[in-house]
XYZ file of C-alpha atoms in Angstrom:
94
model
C 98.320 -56.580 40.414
C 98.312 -53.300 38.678
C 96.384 -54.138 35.636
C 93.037 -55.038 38.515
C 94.178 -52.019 40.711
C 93.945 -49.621 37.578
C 90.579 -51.834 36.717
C 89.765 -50.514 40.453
C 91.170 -46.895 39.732
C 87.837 -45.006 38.586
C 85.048 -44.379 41.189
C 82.336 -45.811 39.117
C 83.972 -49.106 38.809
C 84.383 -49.441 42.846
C 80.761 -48.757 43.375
C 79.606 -51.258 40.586
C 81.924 -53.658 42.523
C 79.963 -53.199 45.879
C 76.938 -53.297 44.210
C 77.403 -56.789 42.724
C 78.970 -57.980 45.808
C 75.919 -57.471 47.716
C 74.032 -60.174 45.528
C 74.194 -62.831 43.755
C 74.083 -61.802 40.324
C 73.367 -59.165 38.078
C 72.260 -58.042 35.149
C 73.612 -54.380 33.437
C 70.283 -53.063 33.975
C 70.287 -53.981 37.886
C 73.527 -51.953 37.913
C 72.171 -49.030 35.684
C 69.136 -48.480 37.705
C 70.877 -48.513 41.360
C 73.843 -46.081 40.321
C 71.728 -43.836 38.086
C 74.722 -44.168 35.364
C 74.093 -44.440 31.253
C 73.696 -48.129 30.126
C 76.481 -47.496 28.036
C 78.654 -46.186 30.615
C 77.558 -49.343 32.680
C 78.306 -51.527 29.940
C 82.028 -50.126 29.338
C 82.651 -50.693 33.157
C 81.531 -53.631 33.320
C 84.010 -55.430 30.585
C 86.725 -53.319 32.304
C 86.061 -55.379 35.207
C 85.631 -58.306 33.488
C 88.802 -58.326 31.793
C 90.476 -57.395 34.932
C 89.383 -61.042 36.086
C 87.380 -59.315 39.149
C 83.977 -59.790 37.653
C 82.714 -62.504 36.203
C 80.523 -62.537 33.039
C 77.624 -65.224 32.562
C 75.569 -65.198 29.081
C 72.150 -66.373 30.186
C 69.220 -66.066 27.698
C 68.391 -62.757 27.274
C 70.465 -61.404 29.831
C 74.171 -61.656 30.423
C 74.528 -61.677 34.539
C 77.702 -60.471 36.245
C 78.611 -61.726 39.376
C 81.868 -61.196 41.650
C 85.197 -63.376 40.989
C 85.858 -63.515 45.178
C 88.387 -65.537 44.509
C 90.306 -63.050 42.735
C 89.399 -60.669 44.485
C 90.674 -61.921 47.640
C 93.501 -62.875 45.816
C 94.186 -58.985 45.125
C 93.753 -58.435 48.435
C 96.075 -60.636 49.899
C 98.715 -59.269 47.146
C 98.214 -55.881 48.244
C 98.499 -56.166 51.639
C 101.716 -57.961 51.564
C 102.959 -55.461 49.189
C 102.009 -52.125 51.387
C 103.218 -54.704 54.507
C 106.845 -54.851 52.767
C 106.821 -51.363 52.020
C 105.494 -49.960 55.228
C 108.096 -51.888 57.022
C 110.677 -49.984 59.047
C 113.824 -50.882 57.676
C 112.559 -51.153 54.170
C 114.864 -49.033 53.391
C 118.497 -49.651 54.748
């Protein structure tokens, strides 16, 4: 869980994240021209995500396409909520 929350932790990364999950697949360049970041930039947080197993990467032709792993990322979400659950819980603690 902490190795895809740190994958989660820069700003950049969360809004490539909600970009791709609002279609079905895209290519860096898609993602460089809606969030007005460097290619490069792009690039780098895109294999961040991809390593974190919350994006995956398709090599298609010319252009590699990224699309969301929902899977795992519903799988994160269920992990996290239990986790803050069992912390927030009131007697957590005695």
């Amino acid at each position: 869980m902490a190795r895809r929350l740190a994958a989660l932790a820069h700003p950049a990364r969360l809004r490539i994240l909600r970009h791709l999950s609002g279609r079905g697949a895209c290519c860096c360049k898609e993602v460089v021209e809606q969030l007005d970041l460097a290619q490069s930039t792009v690039s780098q947080h895109l294999k961040v995500l991809v390593d974190a197993g919350l994006v995956r990467f398709s090599p298609e032709r010319q252009r590699s396409r990224y699309t969301v792993n929902v899977e795992e990322v519903a799988r994160l979400s269920r992990a996290l909520s239990g986790y803050l659950d069992d912390c927030s819980a009131t007697n957590c603690c005695d």
